[in-house]
Amino acid sequence: MGEQGASEPKKATKSSVGRMKRVGSAERVGSVEPSDGAGPSTGTGSRTGSKSKAKPTTGKAKPTPKAKPTAKPKSKAKPESHLAMVRRARRINRELAELYPYAHPELDFRNPFELLVATVLSAQTTDLRVNQTTPALFAAYPTPEDMAAAVPEEMEEIIRPTGFFRAKTKSLLGLSAALRDNFGGEVPGRLEDLVTLPGVGRKTANVVLGNAFGVPGITVDTHFGRLVRRWKWTEQEDPEKVEAEIAAIFPKSEWTMLSHRVVFHGRRICHARKPACGACPIAPLCPSYGEGETDPEKARKLLKYEMGGRPGQRLSPPPEYPGEPAPALDAG
């Protein structure tokens, strides 16, 4: 940059040679030694007649110009307080109540025993597949006593469509025998009793308590856990810890219906792989908006069951259910 605009040096003449000798070898073209306290020279190198030492600067030094203020980086949004999160969570619950006023357990059942068996069968499969399988199962084994006396291989063939049929047969035989021997053939209405049955954990127990006995409970299945983490209600992965943290946010009277609404939303709109963000009515309340499809038209094509104009999972849905019943297993 120092060389730009410099004049082309002329060939040395006798007079100029003499003048350069008088200056001495210490002075080089364009390299004046700075005096104490002075900054580096900004000479262009085109002048050759300056003295070997620059004169000290007299008077006050010019003040250094202030740098122009730069735009401050945008500050990150403040972390959401616990109180704000609770308020947002309860608002989401109210919005879901308006969206799914018909939310219900999506397993067909007529009594606590049928619900218990259907819930055990629902592991690692869809409620639809269970609902298509249980009519034949309950026709063959309508009571705990009948099921406890079943031939394992015959039961396996009936429940084969639900997957893991050998392990599930073992659980059904065990819980039926326990009901017969320890509870007089009746399903108990206490969580501490239900979890003693083979194949029954807290999730299954809460499903039975909430929907067969009217005892509030939170059902933490894969849909529920996924959504409450997307909504930043909890960061926990363990189902029992998730249950405890969500239970602290909502009044006990809301627990059962909250579970149905969240599961409904997870199955219909907020899917695991590709959420339909652009068609989600609670998108403004969701801190994870944008994880899925945001284009409204494309998102609407992702909606499932009655939201997408198709049958639900129950063969015998409640009267207020707006969708069509699911087809039976032999209906194709």
mmCIF file of C-alpha atoms in Angstrom:
data_model
loop_
_atom_site.group_PDB
_atom_site.id
_atom_site.type_symbol
_atom_site.label_atom_id
_atom_site.label_comp_id
_atom_site.label_asym_id
_atom_site.label_seq_id
_atom_site.Cartn_x
_atom_site.Cartn_y
_atom_site.Cartn_z
ATOM 1 C CA MET A 1 0.000 0.000 0.000
ATOM 2 C CA GLY A 2 2.972 2.361 0.755
ATOM 3 C CA GLU A 3 4.131 2.106 -2.840
ATOM 4 C CA GLN A 4 0.909 3.231 -4.486
ATOM 5 C CA GLY A 5 1.135 6.699 -6.111
ATOM 6 C CA ALA A 6 4.948 6.962 -5.717
ATOM 7 C CA SER A 7 6.744 8.932 -8.451
ATOM 8 C CA GLU A 8 9.116 7.049 -10.731
ATOM 9 C CA PRO A 9 12.716 7.742 -9.500
ATOM 10 C CA LYS A 10 15.005 9.424 -12.047
ATOM 11 C CA LYS A 11 18.440 8.194 -12.962
ATOM 12 C CA ALA A 12 21.059 9.476 -10.581
ATOM 13 C CA THR A 13 23.075 12.484 -11.831
ATOM 14 C CA LYS A 14 26.376 13.711 -10.450
ATOM 15 C CA SER A 15 24.668 16.282 -8.305
ATOM 16 C CA SER A 16 22.189 13.803 -6.939
ATOM 17 C CA VAL A 17 24.958 11.289 -6.166
ATOM 18 C CA GLY A 18 26.768 13.886 -4.170
ATOM 19 C CA ARG A 19 23.636 14.825 -2.324
ATOM 20 C CA MET A 20 23.022 11.201 -1.376
ATOM 21 C CA LYS A 21 26.608 10.829 -0.140
ATOM 22 C CA ARG A 22 26.143 13.851 2.090
ATOM 23 C CA VAL A 23 22.978 12.330 3.588
ATOM 24 C CA GLY A 24 24.914 9.197 4.420
ATOM 25 C CA SER A 25 24.254 5.512 4.169
ATOM 26 C CA ALA A 26 22.069 5.485 7.309
ATOM 27 C CA GLU A 27 19.186 7.057 5.426
ATOM 28 C CA ARG A 28 17.313 4.835 3.018
ATOM 29 C CA VAL A 29 14.636 5.888 0.625
ATOM 30 C CA GLY A 30 11.260 5.765 2.356
ATOM 31 C CA SER A 31 12.623 4.478 5.718
ATOM 32 C CA VAL A 32 12.818 7.223 8.283
ATOM 33 C CA GLU A 33 13.595 6.050 11.808
ATOM 34 C CA PRO A 34 10.784 7.083 14.166
ATOM 35 C CA SER A 35 11.630 9.344 17.073
ATOM 36 C CA ASP A 36 10.828 8.350 20.656
ATOM 37 C CA GLY A 37 7.122 8.259 21.142
ATOM 38 C CA ALA A 38 6.334 8.677 17.458
ATOM 39 C CA GLY A 39 4.520 6.088 15.436
ATOM 40 C CA PRO A 40 5.884 4.354 12.352
ATOM 41 C CA SER A 41 6.588 6.513 9.301
ATOM 42 C CA THR A 42 3.955 6.621 6.592
ATOM 43 C CA GLY A 43 6.323 7.929 3.912
ATOM 44 C CA THR A 44 5.800 6.788 0.355
ATOM 45 C CA GLY A 45 9.441 6.276 -0.419
ATOM 46 C CA SER A 46 9.501 8.898 -3.225
ATOM 47 C CA ARG A 47 11.453 11.545 -1.292
ATOM 48 C CA THR A 48 15.197 11.233 -0.816
ATOM 49 C CA GLY A 49 16.216 14.470 0.836
ATOM 50 C CA SER A 50 14.981 14.056 4.415
ATOM 51 C CA LYS A 51 17.391 14.095 7.331
ATOM 52 C CA SER A 52 18.631 10.891 8.939
ATOM 53 C CA LYS A 53 16.564 11.537 12.070
ATOM 54 C CA ALA A 54 13.040 12.828 12.162
ATOM 55 C CA LYS A 55 12.459 15.864 14.361
ATOM 56 C CA PRO A 56 10.591 15.132 17.576
ATOM 57 C CA THR A 57 6.964 16.009 17.442
ATOM 58 C CA THR A 58 6.103 19.216 19.237
ATOM 59 C CA GLY A 59 2.844 19.980 20.916
ATOM 60 C CA LYS A 60 0.140 17.604 21.946
ATOM 61 C CA ALA A 61 -0.327 14.428 20.005
ATOM 62 C CA LYS A 62 -3.474 14.198 18.012
ATOM 63 C CA PRO A 63 -6.062 12.102 19.787
ATOM 64 C CA THR A 64 -6.639 8.678 18.334
ATOM 65 C CA PRO A 65 -9.957 8.686 16.530
ATOM 66 C CA LYS A 66 -12.564 6.562 18.267
ATOM 67 C CA ALA A 67 -13.623 3.429 16.482
ATOM 68 C CA LYS A 68 -17.067 3.521 15.057
ATOM 69 C CA PRO A 69 -19.485 1.627 17.246
ATOM 70 C CA THR A 70 -20.274 -1.790 15.859
ATOM 71 C CA ALA A 71 -23.667 -3.416 16.069
ATOM 72 C CA LYS A 72 -24.017 -5.399 19.270
ATOM 73 C CA PRO A 73 -24.664 -9.090 18.735
ATOM 74 C CA LYS A 74 -28.222 -10.045 19.403
ATOM 75 C CA SER A 75 -28.558 -11.348 22.913
ATOM 76 C CA LYS A 76 -29.817 -14.900 23.259
ATOM 77 C CA ALA A 77 -33.347 -15.362 24.455
ATOM 78 C CA LYS A 78 -33.570 -15.761 28.188
ATOM 79 C CA PRO A 79 -34.133 -19.309 29.373
ATOM 80 C CA GLU A 80 -37.763 -20.034 30.097
ATOM 81 C CA SER A 81 -38.527 -19.947 33.795
ATOM 82 C CA HIS A 82 -40.185 -22.904 35.444
ATOM 83 C CA LEU A 83 -43.319 -20.862 36.060
ATOM 84 C CA ALA A 84 -43.501 -19.824 32.399
ATOM 85 C CA MET A 85 -43.050 -23.444 31.325
ATOM 86 C CA VAL A 86 -45.876 -24.585 33.622
ATOM 87 C CA ARG A 87 -48.190 -21.920 32.224
ATOM 88 C CA ARG A 88 -47.292 -22.877 28.654
ATOM 89 C CA ALA A 89 -47.780 -26.588 29.422
ATOM 90 C CA ARG A 90 -51.224 -26.016 30.886
ATOM 91 C CA ARG A 91 -52.194 -23.893 27.921
ATOM 92 C CA ILE A 92 -51.115 -26.683 25.568
ATOM 93 C CA ASN A 93 -53.305 -29.079 27.550
ATOM 94 C CA ARG A 94 -56.285 -26.732 27.147
ATOM 95 C CA GLU A 95 -55.622 -26.416 23.405
ATOM 96 C CA LEU A 96 -55.427 -30.201 23.077
ATOM 97 C CA ALA A 97 -58.706 -30.562 24.974
ATOM 98 C CA GLU A 98 -60.388 -28.393 22.341
ATOM 99 C CA LEU A 99 -58.678 -30.234 19.501
ATOM 100 C CA TYR A 100 -59.477 -33.732 20.833
ATOM 101 C CA PRO A 101 -62.648 -33.496 22.957
ATOM 102 C CA TYR A 102 -63.240 -37.166 22.116
ATOM 103 C CA ALA A 103 -59.781 -38.400 23.250
ATOM 104 C CA HIS A 104 -60.021 -41.913 24.729
ATOM 105 C CA PRO A 105 -58.007 -45.111 25.181
ATOM 106 C CA GLU A 106 -57.614 -46.638 21.727
ATOM 107 C CA LEU A 107 -57.893 -50.227 22.884
ATOM 108 C CA ASP A 108 -61.220 -52.032 22.647
ATOM 109 C CA PHE A 109 -62.358 -53.446 25.998
ATOM 110 C CA ARG A 110 -65.535 -54.224 27.937
ATOM 111 C CA ASN A 111 -64.143 -54.760 31.440
ATOM 112 C CA PRO A 112 -60.919 -54.323 33.470
ATOM 113 C CA PHE A 113 -59.634 -57.790 32.564
ATOM 114 C CA GLU A 114 -59.954 -57.165 28.820
ATOM 115 C CA LEU A 115 -58.226 -53.786 29.158
ATOM 116 C CA LEU A 116 -55.401 -55.336 31.166
ATOM 117 C CA VAL A 117 -54.841 -58.085 28.594
ATOM 118 C CA ALA A 118 -55.098 -55.686 25.641
ATOM 119 C CA THR A 119 -52.573 -53.303 27.219
ATOM 120 C CA VAL A 120 -50.057 -56.117 27.742
ATOM 121 C CA LEU A 121 -50.506 -57.144 24.098
ATOM 122 C CA SER A 122 -50.002 -53.553 22.879
ATOM 123 C CA ALA A 123 -46.260 -53.601 23.614
ATOM 124 C CA GLN A 124 -44.208 -53.230 20.411
ATOM 125 C CA THR A 125 -47.266 -53.092 18.156
ATOM 126 C CA THR A 126 -50.192 -50.817 17.308
ATOM 127 C CA ASP A 127 -53.476 -50.603 19.171
ATOM 128 C CA LEU A 128 -55.159 -51.357 15.853
ATOM 129 C CA ARG A 129 -53.396 -54.706 15.571
ATOM 130 C CA VAL A 130 -54.357 -55.537 19.160
ATOM 131 C CA ASN A 131 -57.986 -54.597 18.552
ATOM 132 C CA GLN A 132 -58.048 -56.845 15.498
ATOM 133 C CA THR A 133 -56.640 -59.738 17.561
ATOM 134 C CA THR A 134 -58.487 -59.607 20.898
ATOM 135 C CA PRO A 135 -62.016 -60.556 19.686
ATOM 136 C CA ALA A 136 -60.850 -64.120 18.993
ATOM 137 C CA LEU A 137 -58.746 -64.181 22.159
ATOM 138 C CA PHE A 138 -61.597 -63.137 24.458
ATOM 139 C CA ALA A 139 -64.015 -65.472 22.690
ATOM 140 C CA ALA A 140 -61.695 -68.352 23.607
ATOM 141 C CA TYR A 141 -60.719 -67.125 27.099
ATOM 142 C CA PRO A 142 -63.304 -64.723 28.521
ATOM 143 C CA THR A 143 -62.147 -64.877 32.169
ATOM 144 C CA PRO A 144 -58.853 -65.061 34.059
ATOM 145 C CA GLU A 145 -59.662 -68.650 35.020
ATOM 146 C CA ASP A 146 -60.189 -69.625 31.373
ATOM 147 C CA MET A 147 -56.993 -67.910 30.258
ATOM 148 C CA ALA A 148 -54.911 -69.423 33.050
ATOM 149 C CA ALA A 149 -55.943 -72.890 31.832
ATOM 150 C CA ALA A 150 -55.121 -72.200 28.170
ATOM 151 C CA VAL A 151 -52.781 -74.374 26.133
ATOM 152 C CA PRO A 152 -49.780 -72.117 25.424
ATOM 153 C CA GLU A 153 -49.401 -73.158 21.779
ATOM 154 C CA GLU A 154 -53.069 -72.428 21.061
ATOM 155 C CA MET A 155 -52.860 -68.992 22.615
ATOM 156 C CA GLU A 156 -49.678 -68.245 20.699
ATOM 157 C CA GLU A 157 -51.448 -68.856 17.412
ATOM 158 C CA ILE A 158 -54.248 -66.462 18.327
ATOM 159 C CA ILE A 159 -51.996 -63.574 19.389
ATOM 160 C CA ARG A 160 -49.273 -64.167 16.795
ATOM 161 C CA PRO A 161 -50.261 -61.008 14.786
ATOM 162 C CA THR A 162 -49.256 -58.785 17.734
ATOM 163 C CA GLY A 163 -45.614 -59.913 17.635
ATOM 164 C CA PHE A 164 -43.449 -61.335 20.437
ATOM 165 C CA PHE A 165 -46.282 -63.812 20.872
ATOM 166 C CA ARG A 166 -44.321 -66.344 22.956
ATOM 167 C CA ALA A 167 -43.264 -63.809 25.575
ATOM 168 C CA LYS A 168 -46.744 -62.275 25.614
ATOM 169 C CA THR A 169 -48.362 -65.695 26.014
ATOM 170 C CA LYS A 170 -46.149 -66.348 29.021
ATOM 171 C CA SER A 171 -47.163 -62.998 30.563
ATOM 172 C CA LEU A 172 -50.891 -63.569 29.940
ATOM 173 C CA LEU A 173 -50.798 -67.042 31.434
ATOM 174 C CA GLY A 174 -48.887 -65.743 34.448
ATOM 175 C CA LEU A 175 -51.081 -62.699 35.147
ATOM 176 C CA SER A 176 -54.268 -64.765 34.698
ATOM 177 C CA ALA A 177 -53.056 -67.334 37.174
ATOM 178 C CA ALA A 178 -52.088 -64.574 39.618
ATOM 179 C CA LEU A 179 -55.535 -62.987 39.305
ATOM 180 C CA ARG A 180 -57.160 -66.373 39.901
ATOM 181 C CA ASP A 181 -54.948 -67.339 42.851
ATOM 182 C CA ASN A 182 -54.260 -63.998 44.573
ATOM 183 C CA PHE A 183 -57.171 -61.715 43.729
ATOM 184 C CA GLY A 184 -60.195 -63.979 43.453
ATOM 185 C CA GLY A 185 -60.281 -63.738 39.670
ATOM 186 C CA GLU A 186 -60.712 -59.936 39.765
ATOM 187 C CA VAL A 187 -58.374 -57.218 38.523
ATOM 188 C CA PRO A 188 -57.185 -55.189 41.541
ATOM 189 C CA GLY A 189 -57.743 -51.438 41.588
ATOM 190 C CA ARG A 190 -54.461 -50.460 43.267
ATOM 191 C CA LEU A 191 -51.197 -49.724 41.521
ATOM 192 C CA GLU A 192 -49.123 -51.600 44.088
ATOM 193 C CA ASP A 193 -51.173 -54.748 43.401
ATOM 194 C CA LEU A 194 -51.240 -54.411 39.631
ATOM 195 C CA VAL A 195 -47.467 -54.148 39.291
ATOM 196 C CA THR A 196 -47.071 -57.527 41.020
ATOM 197 C CA LEU A 197 -48.693 -59.227 38.030
ATOM 198 C CA PRO A 198 -46.379 -60.768 35.383
ATOM 199 C CA GLY A 199 -45.844 -58.426 32.426
ATOM 200 C CA VAL A 200 -47.464 -55.440 34.174
ATOM 201 C CA GLY A 201 -45.465 -52.266 34.857
ATOM 202 C CA ARG A 202 -46.431 -48.746 35.853
ATOM 203 C CA LYS A 203 -47.500 -47.785 32.338
ATOM 204 C CA THR A 204 -49.920 -50.704 32.028
ATOM 205 C CA ALA A 205 -51.127 -50.224 35.604
ATOM 206 C CA ASN A 206 -51.885 -46.533 34.999
ATOM 207 C CA VAL A 207 -53.812 -47.362 31.818
ATOM 208 C CA VAL A 208 -55.996 -49.821 33.731
ATOM 209 C CA LEU A 209 -56.443 -47.587 36.770
ATOM 210 C CA GLY A 210 -57.316 -44.490 34.772
ATOM 211 C CA ASN A 211 -59.688 -46.107 32.279
ATOM 212 C CA ALA A 212 -61.249 -49.017 34.153
ATOM 213 C CA PHE A 213 -61.330 -47.674 37.711
ATOM 214 C CA GLY A 214 -61.328 -43.889 37.325
ATOM 215 C CA VAL A 215 -58.095 -43.536 39.317
ATOM 216 C CA PRO A 216 -55.975 -40.709 37.824
ATOM 217 C CA GLY A 217 -52.700 -41.803 36.281
ATOM 218 C CA ILE A 218 -50.154 -40.655 33.692
ATOM 219 C CA THR A 219 -49.363 -43.123 30.928
ATOM 220 C CA VAL A 220 -45.813 -42.631 29.685
ATOM 221 C CA ASP A 221 -45.626 -44.504 26.402
ATOM 222 C CA THR A 222 -43.300 -43.680 23.505
ATOM 223 C CA HIS A 223 -45.625 -40.976 22.134
ATOM 224 C CA PHE A 224 -46.088 -39.284 25.491
ATOM 225 C CA GLY A 225 -42.367 -39.275 26.283
ATOM 226 C CA ARG A 226 -41.449 -37.910 22.861
ATOM 227 C CA LEU A 227 -43.901 -35.024 22.965
ATOM 228 C CA VAL A 228 -43.262 -33.843 26.522
ATOM 229 C CA ARG A 229 -39.554 -33.657 25.693
ATOM 230 C CA ARG A 230 -40.252 -31.755 22.458
ATOM 231 C CA TRP A 231 -42.373 -29.338 24.437
ATOM 232 C CA LYS A 232 -39.566 -28.946 27.030
ATOM 233 C CA TRP A 233 -41.759 -30.044 29.907
ATOM 234 C CA THR A 234 -38.994 -32.410 30.952
ATOM 235 C CA GLU A 235 -35.594 -33.604 29.831
ATOM 236 C CA GLN A 236 -35.912 -36.994 31.509
ATOM 237 C CA GLU A 237 -35.747 -40.227 29.521
ATOM 238 C CA ASP A 238 -36.684 -42.702 32.238
ATOM 239 C CA PRO A 239 -40.496 -43.229 32.173
ATOM 240 C CA GLU A 240 -40.883 -43.084 35.953
ATOM 241 C CA LYS A 241 -38.951 -39.814 36.174
ATOM 242 C CA VAL A 242 -40.987 -38.406 33.278
ATOM 243 C CA GLU A 243 -44.174 -39.402 35.076
ATOM 244 C CA ALA A 244 -43.053 -37.721 38.299
ATOM 245 C CA GLU A 245 -42.075 -34.439 36.615
ATOM 246 C CA ILE A 246 -45.243 -34.193 34.529
ATOM 247 C CA ALA A 247 -47.398 -35.068 37.542
ATOM 248 C CA ALA A 248 -45.933 -32.023 39.315
ATOM 249 C CA ILE A 249 -47.082 -29.704 36.495
ATOM 250 C CA PHE A 250 -50.749 -30.689 36.295
ATOM 251 C CA PRO A 251 -53.487 -31.226 38.864
ATOM 252 C CA LYS A 252 -54.205 -34.882 39.553
ATOM 253 C CA SER A 253 -57.678 -34.625 38.051
ATOM 254 C CA GLU A 254 -56.087 -33.957 34.622
ATOM 255 C CA TRP A 255 -53.629 -36.844 34.534
ATOM 256 C CA THR A 256 -55.686 -39.465 32.698
ATOM 257 C CA MET A 257 -57.176 -37.171 30.057
ATOM 258 C CA LEU A 258 -53.828 -35.392 29.586
ATOM 259 C CA SER A 259 -52.321 -38.780 28.731
ATOM 260 C CA HIS A 260 -54.999 -39.467 26.107
ATOM 261 C CA ARG A 261 -54.668 -36.019 24.526
ATOM 262 C CA VAL A 262 -50.887 -36.143 24.284
ATOM 263 C CA VAL A 263 -50.924 -39.676 22.833
ATOM 264 C CA PHE A 264 -53.648 -38.683 20.356
ATOM 265 C CA HIS A 265 -51.566 -35.723 19.208
ATOM 266 C CA GLY A 266 -48.438 -37.844 18.871
ATOM 267 C CA ARG A 267 -50.227 -40.399 16.710
ATOM 268 C CA ARG A 268 -52.050 -37.928 14.505
ATOM 269 C CA ILE A 269 -49.839 -34.857 14.067
ATOM 270 C CA CYS A 270 -46.577 -34.837 16.052
ATOM 271 C CA HIS A 271 -45.104 -38.005 14.587
ATOM 272 C CA ALA A 272 -41.739 -39.426 15.560
ATOM 273 C CA ARG A 273 -40.005 -39.214 12.186
ATOM 274 C CA LYS A 274 -41.767 -36.371 10.414
ATOM 275 C CA PRO A 275 -43.991 -34.145 12.542
ATOM 276 C CA ALA A 276 -46.648 -32.211 10.640
ATOM 277 C CA CYS A 277 -45.545 -28.851 12.071
ATOM 278 C CA GLY A 278 -47.266 -26.824 9.353
ATOM 279 C CA ALA A 279 -50.654 -28.342 10.228
ATOM 280 C CA CYS A 280 -50.266 -28.273 14.003
ATOM 281 C CA PRO A 281 -52.743 -26.048 15.881
ATOM 282 C CA ILE A 282 -50.395 -25.645 18.847
ATOM 283 C CA ALA A 283 -47.320 -24.742 16.780
ATOM 284 C CA PRO A 284 -47.073 -21.221 18.341
ATOM 285 C CA LEU A 285 -46.617 -22.871 21.760
ATOM 286 C CA CYS A 286 -44.047 -25.442 20.622
ATOM 287 C CA PRO A 287 -40.333 -24.724 21.193
ATOM 288 C CA SER A 288 -39.461 -27.506 18.727
ATOM 289 C CA TYR A 289 -41.444 -26.089 15.811
ATOM 290 C CA GLY A 290 -39.566 -26.738 12.570
ATOM 291 C CA GLU A 291 -38.343 -30.246 13.372
ATOM 292 C CA GLY A 292 -40.888 -31.491 10.856
ATOM 293 C CA GLU A 293 -42.628 -30.321 7.697
ATOM 294 C CA THR A 294 -43.602 -26.642 7.964
ATOM 295 C CA ASP A 295 -45.293 -26.222 4.578
ATOM 296 C CA PRO A 296 -49.041 -26.317 5.348
ATOM 297 C CA GLU A 297 -50.033 -28.268 2.242
ATOM 298 C CA LYS A 298 -47.302 -30.875 2.645
ATOM 299 C CA ALA A 299 -47.955 -31.109 6.386
ATOM 300 C CA ARG A 300 -51.666 -31.807 5.882
ATOM 301 C CA LYS A 301 -50.762 -34.861 3.835
ATOM 302 C CA LEU A 302 -48.962 -36.286 6.866
ATOM 303 C CA LEU A 303 -52.023 -36.245 9.146
ATOM 304 C CA LYS A 304 -53.250 -39.645 10.301
ATOM 305 C CA TYR A 305 -56.498 -41.296 11.356
ATOM 306 C CA GLU A 306 -59.534 -39.022 11.584
ATOM 307 C CA MET A 307 -57.343 -35.925 11.170
ATOM 308 C CA GLY A 308 -56.389 -37.272 7.751
ATOM 309 C CA GLY A 309 -59.867 -38.518 6.897
ATOM 310 C CA ARG A 310 -59.115 -42.183 7.623
ATOM 311 C CA PRO A 311 -60.369 -44.755 10.161
ATOM 312 C CA GLY A 312 -59.036 -44.778 13.698
ATOM 313 C CA GLN A 313 -57.584 -47.706 15.627
ATOM 314 C CA ARG A 314 -60.686 -48.968 17.403
ATOM 315 C CA LEU A 315 -63.096 -51.460 15.911
ATOM 316 C CA SER A 316 -65.664 -50.261 18.475
ATOM 317 C CA PRO A 317 -64.951 -46.568 19.061
ATOM 318 C CA PRO A 318 -66.981 -44.435 21.501
ATOM 319 C CA PRO A 319 -70.184 -42.868 20.132
ATOM 320 C CA GLU A 320 -68.663 -39.370 20.134
ATOM 321 C CA TYR A 321 -65.659 -40.443 18.067
ATOM 322 C CA PRO A 322 -65.744 -38.476 14.746
ATOM 323 C CA GLY A 323 -63.865 -40.997 12.647
ATOM 324 C CA GLU A 324 -64.743 -44.354 11.141
ATOM 325 C CA PRO A 325 -64.244 -47.686 12.945
ATOM 326 C CA ALA A 326 -61.147 -49.629 12.011
ATOM 327 C CA PRO A 327 -61.589 -52.736 9.844
ATOM 328 C CA ALA A 328 -61.566 -56.200 11.431
ATOM 329 C CA LEU A 329 -58.530 -58.449 10.942
ATOM 330 C CA ASP A 330 -60.215 -60.606 8.308
ATOM 331 C CA ALA A 331 -61.483 -57.575 6.378
ATOM 332 C CA GLY A 332 -58.198 -57.156 4.571
#
